[in-house]
Amino acid sequence: MKQRIWVLGAGQLGAMLKHAGMPLALDVYPVDIDESTAPNLNTNDLVTAEREQWPATLVTKALAQHPRFINQSVFGRLADRKTQKELIDSLGLATAPWRNVVNNISANELRDQLGEAVLLKRRTGGYDGRGQHWLRTDDDQVPDDWQGEAIAEQAIKFDEEISLVGVRNSNGECVFYPLTLNLHLNGILYSSIAPLARLQHLQTQAENMLGKLLNALDYVGVMAMETFRVGDKLLINELAPRVHNSGHWTQAGASISQFEYHLRAIANMPTPAPQVTGQNVMINLIGTEYNPEWRNLSCARVYWYGKEVRTGRKVGHINLVSNNITELRETLILLGDLLPEKFYAEAIEWSLGSLAAN
Ligand code: ATP
Ligand code: MG
């Protein structure tokens, strides 16, 4: 019988894991956490998750109890920004200076401790820039329902945002993709670019950081580390114990995608180093209707998630890959004309500029 792998969560990451499982002869079943019937789990099945946190439902309780839920204990620890930061600190890794937002702490105390501008982040549940609150002026306050529920971070004046996606297998061997340069607008990822020669000198630093975390957690599977580059130093922003949006380019631009690596690692298959093919740019489709004309673009692969389109919601992405930088640039410009002006004009310009600066 084929190995069955259940995925807690049935969003786009689960769907892409399922897709990647087919050529590996793995039966991957993403499960909606609100299903009214529990999955029919066998002892030999494996369980993984596409999200780091979940409410207790019939489905999540059944999956979480399974003895072969890989990395079970890691999710809670990383899903809470406070325990995630404590882990990073305990390993002596660089991260944005932070404080726990204890009850009754004032905005001014936090700004005295951390600096003029402070970013509050809810300990759990935030994503795509949601669950953030800035303290910049004397009038800004810690919202009542954030007391005891948030951490406070120093505002980092970073040069750019870079992520590292890597995988650790059950023998403890780690492999990593080249660093990915990311553009976030309004707290949400718009564009990712990899590989970039000018980031190569930071690769070892990043791999040492993520490798240390993966080993400390005895983690198996794909993890992403988001960092801020300040000069030649990387500060960890946050960790995601799962496949990650900034690794989506690997579907088109690497011999083994992040989705395939995750499945290989948890199913105890080999995880050889990836071959990266060409220059990659990934553009997220955010709050925009499907446009059939995207399919006319050369060197572009469109991934549509089939979700209802809402403002600020990720509904798909486009991977552009080519060895011909001129073709890639021309395609990006054409793509820009097929996307809304708001945010995309900036995202396309940033992508073109980042390719030119390499
Ligand atoms: P994701 O969707 O990646 O999970 P998120 O909303 O959970 O993101 P963060 O990654 O912590 O949260 O923050 C989103 C973005 O906000 C970052 O990518 C960065 O652009 C900005 N940001 C976060 N922390 C800081 C900081 N300490 N100083 C300056 N900017 C920050
Ligand atoms: Mg983030």
CSV table of C-alpha atoms and ligand atoms in Angstrom, one decimal:
chain,number,residue,atom,x,y,z
A,1,MET,CA,0.0,0.0,0.0
A,2,LYS,CA,1.2,3.5,-0.8
A,3,GLN,CA,2.3,5.7,2.2
A,4,ARG,CA,-0.5,8.0,3.2
A,5,ILE,CA,0.3,11.4,4.6
A,6,TRP,CA,-2.4,13.6,6.2
A,7,VAL,CA,-2.0,17.3,6.1
A,8,LEU,CA,-3.6,19.3,8.9
A,9,GLY,CA,-5.2,22.2,6.9
A,10,ALA,CA,-6.6,22.3,3.4
A,11,GLY,CA,-5.4,25.6,2.0
A,12,GLN,CA,-3.0,26.2,-0.9
A,13,LEU,CA,0.1,24.7,0.9
A,14,GLY,CA,-1.8,21.5,1.5
A,15,ALA,CA,-2.9,21.4,-2.2
A,16,MET,CA,0.7,22.0,-3.4
A,17,LEU,CA,2.0,19.2,-1.0
A,18,LYS,CA,-0.6,16.9,-2.5
A,19,HIS,CA,0.5,17.8,-6.0
A,20,ALA,CA,4.1,17.1,-5.1
A,21,GLY,CA,3.3,13.8,-3.6
A,22,MET,CA,1.9,12.2,-6.7
A,23,PRO,CA,5.2,11.6,-8.6
A,24,LEU,CA,6.7,10.3,-5.3
A,25,ALA,CA,3.9,7.7,-5.1
A,26,LEU,CA,2.7,9.2,-1.8
A,27,ASP,CA,-0.9,9.7,-1.1
A,28,VAL,CA,-1.3,13.1,0.5
A,29,TYR,CA,-4.6,14.1,2.0
A,30,PRO,CA,-5.0,17.7,3.1
A,31,VAL,CA,-7.8,17.9,5.7
A,32,ASP,CA,-10.1,20.9,6.4
A,33,ILE,CA,-9.9,21.4,10.1
A,34,ASP,CA,-13.7,22.0,10.2
A,35,GLU,CA,-14.7,18.8,8.5
A,36,SER,CA,-17.5,17.1,10.4
A,37,THR,CA,-16.0,13.6,10.2
A,38,ALA,CA,-12.6,12.6,11.6
A,39,PRO,CA,-10.1,11.2,9.1
A,40,ASN,CA,-9.8,7.4,9.1
A,41,LEU,CA,-6.2,7.1,10.3
A,42,ASN,CA,-4.1,4.0,10.1
A,43,THR,CA,-1.1,3.3,12.4
A,44,ASN,CA,1.4,3.5,9.5
A,45,ASP,CA,0.1,6.8,8.2
A,46,LEU,CA,2.1,10.0,8.7
A,47,VAL,CA,0.7,13.4,9.7
A,48,THR,CA,2.1,16.9,8.9
A,49,ALA,CA,0.6,20.4,8.9
A,50,GLU,CA,0.4,23.3,6.6
A,51,ARG,CA,-0.1,25.8,9.4
A,52,GLU,CA,1.6,26.2,12.7
A,53,GLN,CA,-1.5,26.7,14.9
A,54,TRP,CA,-5.0,25.3,15.0
A,55,PRO,CA,-8.1,25.4,17.2
A,56,ALA,CA,-9.2,22.1,18.8
A,57,THR,CA,-11.8,20.5,16.4
A,58,LEU,CA,-12.8,17.0,15.7
A,59,VAL,CA,-10.3,16.8,12.9
A,60,THR,CA,-7.3,18.5,14.6
A,61,LYS,CA,-7.8,16.4,17.8
A,62,ALA,CA,-7.7,13.2,15.8
A,63,LEU,CA,-4.6,14.2,13.8
A,64,ALA,CA,-2.8,15.7,16.8
A,65,GLN,CA,-3.2,12.4,18.7
A,66,HIS,CA,-1.6,10.3,16.0
A,67,PRO,CA,1.8,8.9,17.1
A,68,ARG,CA,3.4,9.6,13.7
A,69,PHE,CA,2.6,13.4,13.7
A,70,ILE,CA,6.0,14.6,12.6
A,71,ASN,CA,7.4,17.6,14.6
A,72,GLN,CA,4.3,17.6,16.8
A,73,SER,CA,6.0,19.4,19.7
A,74,VAL,CA,7.6,22.0,17.5
A,75,PHE,CA,4.4,23.6,16.3
A,76,GLY,CA,3.2,25.1,19.6
A,77,ARG,CA,6.7,26.3,20.4
A,78,LEU,CA,7.1,28.2,17.2
A,79,ALA,CA,3.5,29.3,16.8
A,80,ASP,CA,3.8,31.4,19.9
A,81,ARG,CA,6.1,34.3,19.1
A,82,LYS,CA,7.3,34.5,22.8
A,83,THR,CA,8.5,30.9,23.0
A,84,GLN,CA,9.9,31.2,19.4
A,85,LYS,CA,12.0,34.2,20.5
A,86,GLU,CA,13.1,32.5,23.7
A,87,LEU,CA,14.3,29.5,21.6
A,88,ILE,CA,16.3,31.9,19.2
A,89,ASP,CA,17.8,33.7,22.2
A,90,SER,CA,18.7,30.4,24.0
A,91,LEU,CA,20.8,29.4,20.9
A,92,GLY,CA,22.5,32.7,20.9
A,93,LEU,CA,21.2,33.6,17.4
A,94,ALA,CA,20.6,37.2,16.4
A,95,THR,CA,17.1,38.5,16.3
A,96,ALA,CA,15.3,41.8,16.6
A,97,PRO,CA,15.5,42.9,20.3
A,98,TRP,CA,12.2,42.2,22.0
A,99,ARG,CA,10.2,42.2,25.3
A,100,ASN,CA,7.3,40.3,26.5
A,101,VAL,CA,4.2,42.6,26.7
A,102,VAL,CA,3.2,41.9,30.3
A,103,ASN,CA,0.0,43.2,31.8
A,104,ASN,CA,-0.1,46.9,32.4
A,105,ILE,CA,3.2,47.7,30.7
A,106,SER,CA,2.9,51.1,29.0
A,107,ALA,CA,3.8,52.1,25.5
A,108,ASN,CA,6.4,54.5,26.9
A,109,GLU,CA,8.1,51.8,28.9
A,110,LEU,CA,8.4,49.7,25.8
A,111,ARG,CA,9.7,52.6,23.8
A,112,ASP,CA,12.3,53.4,26.6
A,113,GLN,CA,13.5,49.8,26.5
A,114,LEU,CA,13.5,49.1,22.8
A,115,GLY,CA,13.8,52.4,21.0
A,116,GLU,CA,11.7,55.1,19.5
A,117,ALA,CA,9.6,52.9,17.2
A,118,VAL,CA,8.3,49.6,18.5
A,119,LEU,CA,6.3,47.0,16.7
A,120,LEU,CA,3.8,45.0,18.8
A,121,LYS,CA,3.0,41.5,17.4
A,122,ARG,CA,0.3,39.3,18.8
A,123,ARG,CA,1.9,36.2,20.2
A,124,THR,CA,-0.3,33.9,18.1
A,125,GLY,CA,-2.4,34.0,15.0
A,126,GLY,CA,-0.9,36.8,13.0
A,127,TYR,CA,0.0,36.4,9.4
A,128,ASP,CA,0.5,38.6,6.3
A,129,GLY,CA,1.1,41.6,8.5
A,130,ARG,CA,-2.1,41.1,10.5
A,131,GLY,CA,-1.7,41.1,14.3
A,132,GLN,CA,0.8,44.0,14.2
A,133,HIS,CA,0.5,47.3,16.0
A,134,TRP,CA,3.0,50.1,15.8
A,135,LEU,CA,4.1,52.3,18.8
A,136,ARG,CA,5.7,55.4,17.2
A,137,THR,CA,4.5,58.5,19.0
A,138,ASP,CA,3.6,59.4,22.6
A,139,ASP,CA,-0.1,59.0,21.7
A,140,ASP,CA,0.2,55.4,20.7
A,141,GLN,CA,-0.9,53.0,23.3
A,142,VAL,CA,-0.8,49.2,23.9
A,143,PRO,CA,-4.4,48.1,23.1
A,144,ASP,CA,-6.1,46.7,26.1
A,145,ASP,CA,-6.7,43.2,24.6
A,146,TRP,CA,-3.0,43.0,23.6
A,147,GLN,CA,-1.7,43.1,27.2
A,148,GLY,CA,-0.2,39.7,28.0
A,149,GLU,CA,-1.0,38.6,24.5
A,150,ALA,CA,1.8,40.2,22.5
A,151,ILE,CA,5.5,40.7,22.2
A,152,ALA,CA,7.2,44.0,21.4
A,153,GLU,CA,10.0,44.3,18.9
A,154,GLN,CA,12.5,47.0,18.2
A,155,ALA,CA,11.8,48.5,14.7
A,156,ILE,CA,14.7,47.3,12.6
A,157,LYS,CA,16.0,49.6,9.9
A,158,PHE,CA,16.9,46.8,7.6
A,159,ASP,CA,18.6,47.0,4.2
A,160,GLU,CA,16.4,44.2,2.9
A,161,GLU,CA,14.5,41.1,3.8
A,162,ILE,CA,16.0,37.7,3.0
A,163,SER,CA,14.8,34.2,3.7
A,164,LEU,CA,16.3,30.8,3.8
A,165,VAL,CA,14.3,27.7,3.2
A,166,GLY,CA,15.9,24.4,4.2
A,167,VAL,CA,15.1,20.8,4.9
A,168,ARG,CA,16.4,18.4,7.5
A,169,ASN,CA,15.9,14.6,7.1
A,170,SER,CA,15.6,12.0,9.8
A,171,ASN,CA,19.3,11.3,9.7
A,172,GLY,CA,19.9,14.9,10.7
A,173,GLU,CA,21.3,15.9,7.3
A,174,CYS,CA,20.3,19.4,6.2
A,175,VAL,CA,20.1,21.0,2.7
A,176,PHE,CA,19.3,24.5,1.8
A,177,TYR,CA,18.2,26.5,-1.2
A,178,PRO,CA,20.1,29.7,-2.1
A,179,LEU,CA,18.9,32.7,-0.1
A,180,THR,CA,15.8,34.4,-1.4
A,181,LEU,CA,15.3,38.2,-1.5
A,182,ASN,CA,11.8,39.2,-0.5
A,183,LEU,CA,9.7,42.3,-0.9
A,184,HIS,CA,6.9,42.8,1.6
A,185,LEU,CA,4.4,45.7,1.1
A,186,ASN,CA,1.9,46.4,3.8
A,187,GLY,CA,3.2,43.4,5.7
A,188,ILE,CA,2.5,41.0,2.9
A,189,LEU,CA,4.9,39.2,0.5
A,190,TYR,CA,4.7,40.5,-3.1
A,191,SER,CA,7.8,39.3,-4.8
A,192,SER,CA,10.7,36.8,-4.2
A,193,ILE,CA,13.9,36.5,-6.2
A,194,ALA,CA,16.5,33.7,-6.2
A,195,PRO,CA,19.3,33.1,-6.6
A,196,LEU,CA,21.2,36.3,-6.3
A,197,ALA,CA,25.0,36.3,-6.6
A,198,ARG,CA,25.3,39.3,-4.4
A,199,LEU,CA,23.8,37.4,-1.5
A,200,GLN,CA,26.1,34.4,-1.7
A,201,HIS,CA,28.5,35.7,0.9
A,202,LEU,CA,25.6,35.5,3.5
A,203,GLN,CA,24.6,31.9,2.6
A,204,THR,CA,26.9,30.2,5.2
A,205,GLN,CA,25.8,32.6,7.9
A,206,ALA,CA,22.2,31.9,7.2
A,207,GLU,CA,22.7,28.1,6.9
A,208,ASN,CA,24.5,28.0,10.2
A,209,MET,CA,21.6,29.8,11.9
A,210,LEU,CA,18.8,27.7,10.5
A,211,GLY,CA,20.9,24.5,10.8
A,212,LYS,CA,21.4,25.2,14.5
A,213,LEU,CA,17.6,25.6,15.0
A,214,LEU,CA,16.7,22.5,13.0
A,215,ASN,CA,19.1,20.4,15.0
A,216,ALA,CA,18.1,21.9,18.3
A,217,LEU,CA,14.5,21.0,17.5
A,218,ASP,CA,15.4,17.6,16.0
A,219,TYR,CA,13.2,18.8,13.2
A,220,VAL,CA,12.3,16.7,10.2
A,221,GLY,CA,11.0,18.5,7.0
A,222,VAL,CA,11.1,22.0,5.5
A,223,MET,CA,11.5,25.1,7.7
A,224,ALA,CA,11.8,28.7,6.6
A,225,MET,CA,13.7,31.4,8.3
A,226,GLU,CA,12.8,35.0,7.5
A,227,THR,CA,15.6,37.5,8.2
A,228,PHE,CA,16.5,41.2,8.1
A,229,ARG,CA,19.8,42.0,6.5
A,230,VAL,CA,21.5,44.9,8.3
A,231,GLY,CA,24.8,45.4,6.5
A,232,ASP,CA,26.5,42.0,6.5
A,233,LYS,CA,24.5,40.7,9.5
A,234,LEU,CA,21.3,38.7,9.4
A,235,LEU,CA,18.8,39.1,12.2
A,236,ILE,CA,16.1,36.4,12.4
A,237,ASN,CA,12.6,37.9,12.0
A,238,GLU,CA,10.6,34.8,12.3
A,239,LEU,CA,10.5,31.0,11.7
A,240,ALA,CA,7.9,28.9,9.9
A,241,PRO,CA,7.9,25.2,10.6
A,242,ARG,CA,6.4,24.4,7.2
A,243,VAL,CA,6.7,25.1,3.5
A,244,HIS,CA,6.8,28.8,3.0
A,245,ASN,CA,5.6,31.4,0.4
A,246,SER,CA,9.2,32.6,-0.2
A,247,GLY,CA,10.0,29.0,-1.3
A,248,HIS,CA,7.3,28.8,-4.0
A,249,TRP,CA,9.8,29.7,-6.7
A,250,THR,CA,11.4,26.2,-6.2
A,251,GLN,CA,8.4,24.6,-7.9
A,252,ALA,CA,9.7,26.0,-11.3
A,253,GLY,CA,13.3,26.7,-10.5
A,254,ALA,CA,14.7,23.8,-8.7
A,255,SER,CA,15.2,20.0,-9.3
A,256,ILE,CA,13.4,19.3,-6.1
A,257,SER,CA,10.7,21.7,-4.9
A,258,GLN,CA,10.2,22.7,-1.2
A,259,PHE,CA,7.0,20.7,-1.2
A,260,GLU,CA,8.7,17.6,-2.5
A,261,TYR,CA,11.5,18.0,0.1
A,262,HIS,CA,9.1,18.2,2.9
A,263,LEU,CA,7.4,15.0,1.8
A,264,ARG,CA,10.7,13.2,1.2
A,265,ALA,CA,12.0,14.1,4.6
A,266,ILE,CA,9.0,13.0,6.6
A,267,ALA,CA,8.5,9.9,4.5
A,268,ASN,CA,12.2,9.0,5.1
A,269,MET,CA,13.3,9.3,1.5
A,270,PRO,CA,16.6,10.7,0.3
A,271,THR,CA,17.0,14.5,0.3
A,272,PRO,CA,19.9,15.2,-2.2
A,273,ALA,CA,21.0,18.8,-2.7
A,274,PRO,CA,18.8,20.8,-5.2
A,275,GLN,CA,19.9,21.8,-8.6
A,276,VAL,CA,18.7,25.4,-9.2
A,277,THR,CA,17.7,26.1,-12.8
A,278,GLY,CA,17.9,29.7,-14.0
A,279,GLN,CA,16.9,33.0,-12.5
A,280,ASN,CA,13.7,32.9,-10.6
A,281,VAL,CA,11.1,35.5,-9.7
A,282,MET,CA,7.9,34.7,-7.9
A,283,ILE,CA,5.0,37.2,-7.9
A,284,ASN,CA,2.2,36.7,-5.5
A,285,LEU,CA,-1.4,37.2,-6.8
A,286,ILE,CA,-3.0,39.2,-4.0
A,287,GLY,CA,-6.7,40.2,-4.0
A,288,THR,CA,-6.9,40.1,-7.8
A,289,GLU,CA,-9.2,38.3,-10.1
A,290,TYR,CA,-7.9,35.5,-12.4
A,291,ASN,CA,-6.6,36.9,-15.7
A,292,PRO,CA,-6.4,34.3,-18.5
A,293,GLU,CA,-3.9,36.5,-20.2
A,294,TRP,CA,-1.3,35.5,-17.6
A,295,ARG,CA,-1.1,32.3,-19.5
A,296,ASN,CA,0.3,34.0,-22.6
A,297,LEU,CA,3.5,35.0,-20.8
A,298,SER,CA,6.6,33.0,-21.7
A,299,CYS,CA,8.6,31.6,-18.8
A,300,ALA,CA,5.7,32.0,-16.5
A,301,ARG,CA,3.9,29.4,-14.6
A,302,VAL,CA,0.6,30.3,-13.0
A,303,TYR,CA,-0.6,28.7,-9.8
A,304,TRP,CA,-4.2,29.6,-8.9
A,305,TYR,CA,-5.6,28.6,-5.5
A,306,GLY,CA,-9.3,28.6,-6.4
A,307,LYS,CA,-10.1,30.7,-3.3
A,308,GLU,CA,-12.6,33.6,-3.2
A,309,VAL,CA,-10.9,36.8,-4.1
A,310,ARG,CA,-10.7,39.3,-1.2
A,311,THR,CA,-8.6,42.4,-0.7
A,312,GLY,CA,-5.2,41.5,0.7
A,313,ARG,CA,-5.8,37.8,0.3
A,314,LYS,CA,-3.2,35.6,-1.4
A,315,VAL,CA,-5.1,33.8,-4.2
A,316,GLY,CA,-2.3,32.5,-6.4
A,317,HIS,CA,1.3,33.1,-7.5
A,318,ILE,CA,3.3,33.2,-10.7
A,319,ASN,CA,6.7,31.7,-11.0
A,320,LEU,CA,8.9,33.2,-13.7
A,321,VAL,CA,12.1,31.3,-14.5
A,322,SER,CA,14.6,31.8,-17.3
A,323,ASN,CA,18.3,31.7,-18.1
A,324,ASN,CA,17.8,34.7,-20.3
A,325,ILE,CA,17.6,37.8,-18.1
A,326,THR,CA,16.3,39.9,-21.0
A,327,GLU,CA,13.4,37.6,-21.5
A,328,LEU,CA,12.7,37.5,-17.8
A,329,ARG,CA,12.7,41.3,-17.6
A,330,GLU,CA,10.5,41.6,-20.6
A,331,THR,CA,8.0,39.1,-19.1
A,332,LEU,CA,8.0,41.0,-15.8
A,333,ILE,CA,7.1,44.2,-17.6
A,334,LEU,CA,4.3,42.5,-19.5
A,335,LEU,CA,3.1,40.9,-16.3
A,336,GLY,CA,3.0,44.3,-14.7
A,337,ASP,CA,0.5,45.5,-17.3
A,338,LEU,CA,-1.7,42.5,-16.4
A,339,LEU,CA,-1.8,43.4,-12.7
A,340,PRO,CA,-3.5,46.2,-10.7
A,341,GLU,CA,-1.4,49.4,-10.5
A,342,LYS,CA,-1.7,49.5,-6.7
A,343,PHE,CA,1.4,47.7,-5.1
A,344,TYR,CA,2.2,45.9,-8.3
A,345,ALA,CA,3.8,48.9,-10.0
A,346,GLU,CA,6.2,49.0,-7.0
A,347,ALA,CA,6.6,45.2,-6.9
A,348,ILE,CA,7.5,44.9,-10.6
A,349,GLU,CA,9.9,47.9,-10.4
A,350,TRP,CA,11.6,46.4,-7.3
A,351,SER,CA,11.9,43.1,-9.0
A,352,LEU,CA,13.5,44.6,-12.1
A,353,GLY,CA,15.8,46.7,-10.0
A,354,SER,CA,16.9,43.7,-7.9
A,355,LEU,CA,17.7,41.8,-11.1
A,356,ALA,CA,19.7,44.7,-12.5
A,357,ALA,CA,21.6,45.1,-9.2
A,358,ASN,CA,22.8,41.5,-9.2
B,1,ATP,P1,4.0,36.1,7.6
B,1,ATP,O1,2.9,36.3,6.7
B,1,ATP,O2,5.4,36.0,6.9
B,1,ATP,O3,3.9,35.0,8.6
B,1,ATP,P2,3.6,38.0,9.7
B,1,ATP,O4,2.5,38.9,9.4
B,1,ATP,O5,3.3,36.8,10.5
B,1,ATP,O6,4.2,37.5,8.4
B,1,ATP,P3,6.2,39.2,10.4
B,1,ATP,O7,7.0,38.4,9.4
B,1,ATP,O8,6.7,39.2,11.7
B,1,ATP,O9,4.7,38.8,10.5
B,1,ATP,O10,6.1,40.7,9.9
B,1,ATP,C1,5.6,41.0,8.6
B,1,ATP,C2,6.5,42.1,8.0
B,1,ATP,O11,6.5,43.3,8.8
B,1,ATP,C3,7.9,41.7,7.8
B,1,ATP,O12,8.2,40.9,6.7
B,1,ATP,C4,8.6,43.1,7.8
B,1,ATP,O13,8.4,43.7,6.5
B,1,ATP,C5,7.8,43.9,8.8
B,1,ATP,N1,8.4,43.8,10.2
B,1,ATP,C6,8.3,42.7,11.0
B,1,ATP,N2,9.0,42.9,12.1
B,1,ATP,C7,9.6,44.1,12.0
B,1,ATP,C8,10.6,44.8,12.8
B,1,ATP,N3,10.9,44.4,14.0
B,1,ATP,N4,11.0,46.0,12.3
B,1,ATP,C9,10.7,46.5,11.1
B,1,ATP,N5,9.8,45.8,10.3
B,1,ATP,C10,9.3,44.7,10.7
B,2,MG,MG,6.7,36.9,8.1
